[in-house]
């Protein structure tokens, strides 16, 4: 259950804020230690190995890759991305032409 709750955080955790990742990992370690009554001096790697649970950073990276592959296959999302890019290009061209007219 803990893993599934943390799995919902993968997009936020991949946002580049290292502090969030560290805090989530510390919290997961505390939770695992409390649930399975690991001794305080038990190595974190051993806890994860014994419970067959990945640490959060590699898990988030795997989930993000799966998410990107799955969303890449979605035709509606691809169409929206293409539309957004074309609109962005149009807006940039309009801004450039306005800037050229002003100068």
Coordinates of C-alpha atoms in Angstrom, one line a residue:
X1 CA 0.0 0.0 0.0
X2 CA 2.8 2.4 0.8
X3 CA 4.4 1.8 -2.6
X4 CA 1.1 2.6 -4.4
X5 CA 0.7 5.9 -2.5
X6 CA 4.2 7.0 -3.4
X7 CA 3.7 5.9 -7.0
X8 CA 1.2 8.7 -7.5
X9 CA 4.0 11.2 -6.7
X10 CA 6.2 10.3 -9.6
X11 CA 5.5 13.3 -11.7
X12 CA 6.0 15.8 -8.9
X13 CA 9.2 13.9 -7.8
X14 CA 10.6 14.1 -11.3
X15 CA 10.1 17.9 -11.4
X16 CA 13.7 18.5 -10.3
X17 CA 13.2 19.3 -6.7
X18 CA 15.8 17.0 -5.0
X19 CA 14.6 18.0 -1.5
X20 CA 11.2 16.4 -2.2
X21 CA 12.8 13.2 -3.3
X22 CA 15.0 13.0 -0.2
X23 CA 12.1 13.7 2.1
X24 CA 9.9 11.1 0.4
X25 CA 12.7 8.5 0.6
X26 CA 13.3 9.3 4.3
X27 CA 9.6 8.9 5.0
X28 CA 9.4 5.6 3.2
X29 CA 12.4 4.3 5.1
X30 CA 10.8 5.3 8.4
X31 CA 7.5 3.6 7.4
X32 CA 9.2 0.4 6.3
X33 CA 11.3 0.3 9.5
X34 CA 8.1 0.8 11.6
X35 CA 6.0 -1.7 9.7
X36 CA 8.5 -4.5 9.6
X37 CA 10.2 -3.8 13.0
X38 CA 13.7 -3.5 11.5
X39 CA 16.3 -2.5 14.0
X40 CA 17.5 1.1 13.9
X41 CA 21.0 0.1 12.6
X42 CA 19.6 -2.0 9.7
X43 CA 21.0 -0.8 6.4
X44 CA 18.4 0.8 4.1
X45 CA 19.6 -1.3 1.2
X46 CA 18.9 -4.4 3.2
X47 CA 15.4 -3.3 4.2
X48 CA 14.6 -2.7 0.5
X49 CA 16.1 -6.0 -0.6
X50 CA 14.4 -8.0 2.1
X51 CA 11.0 -6.4 1.3
X52 CA 11.6 -6.5 -2.5
X53 CA 10.9 -2.8 -2.8
X54 CA 12.9 -0.4 -4.9
X55 CA 14.1 2.9 -3.5
X56 CA 11.9 5.8 -4.8
X57 CA 14.2 7.5 -7.3
X58 CA 14.8 4.4 -9.5
X59 CA 11.1 3.5 -9.2
X60 CA 9.9 6.9 -10.2
X61 CA 12.2 6.9 -13.2
X62 CA 10.8 3.5 -14.3
X63 CA 7.2 4.8 -13.9
X64 CA 7.9 8.0 -15.7
X65 CA 9.3 6.0 -18.7
X66 CA 6.3 3.8 -18.8
X67 CA 4.0 6.8 -18.5
X68 CA 5.8 8.6 -21.4
X69 CA 5.6 5.5 -23.6
X70 CA 2.0 5.0 -22.9
X71 CA 1.0 8.6 -23.4
X72 CA 3.1 8.7 -26.6
X73 CA 0.8 6.0 -28.0
X74 CA -2.3 8.0 -27.3
X75 CA -3.5 9.7 -30.6
X76 CA -5.6 12.4 -28.9
X77 CA -2.7 13.6 -26.7
X78 CA -0.4 13.5 -29.7
X79 CA -2.9 15.6 -31.7
X80 CA -3.1 18.1 -28.9
X81 CA 0.6 18.4 -28.6
X82 CA 0.9 19.0 -32.3
X83 CA -1.8 21.6 -32.1
X84 CA -0.1 23.3 -29.2
X85 CA 3.2 23.4 -31.0
X86 CA 1.7 24.8 -34.2
X87 CA -0.1 27.5 -32.2
X88 CA 3.1 28.3 -30.3
X89 CA 4.9 28.7 -33.6
X90 CA 2.2 30.9 -34.9
X91 CA 2.3 33.1 -31.8
X92 CA 6.1 33.4 -32.1
X93 CA 5.8 34.4 -35.8
X94 CA 3.2 37.0 -34.9
X95 CA 5.4 38.5 -32.1
X96 CA 8.4 38.5 -34.5
X97 CA 6.4 40.4 -37.2
X98 CA 5.1 42.9 -34.7
X99 CA 8.6 43.4 -33.3
X100 CA 9.9 43.9 -36.9
X101 CA 7.2 46.4 -37.7
X102 CA 8.0 48.4 -34.5
X103 CA 11.7 48.6 -35.3

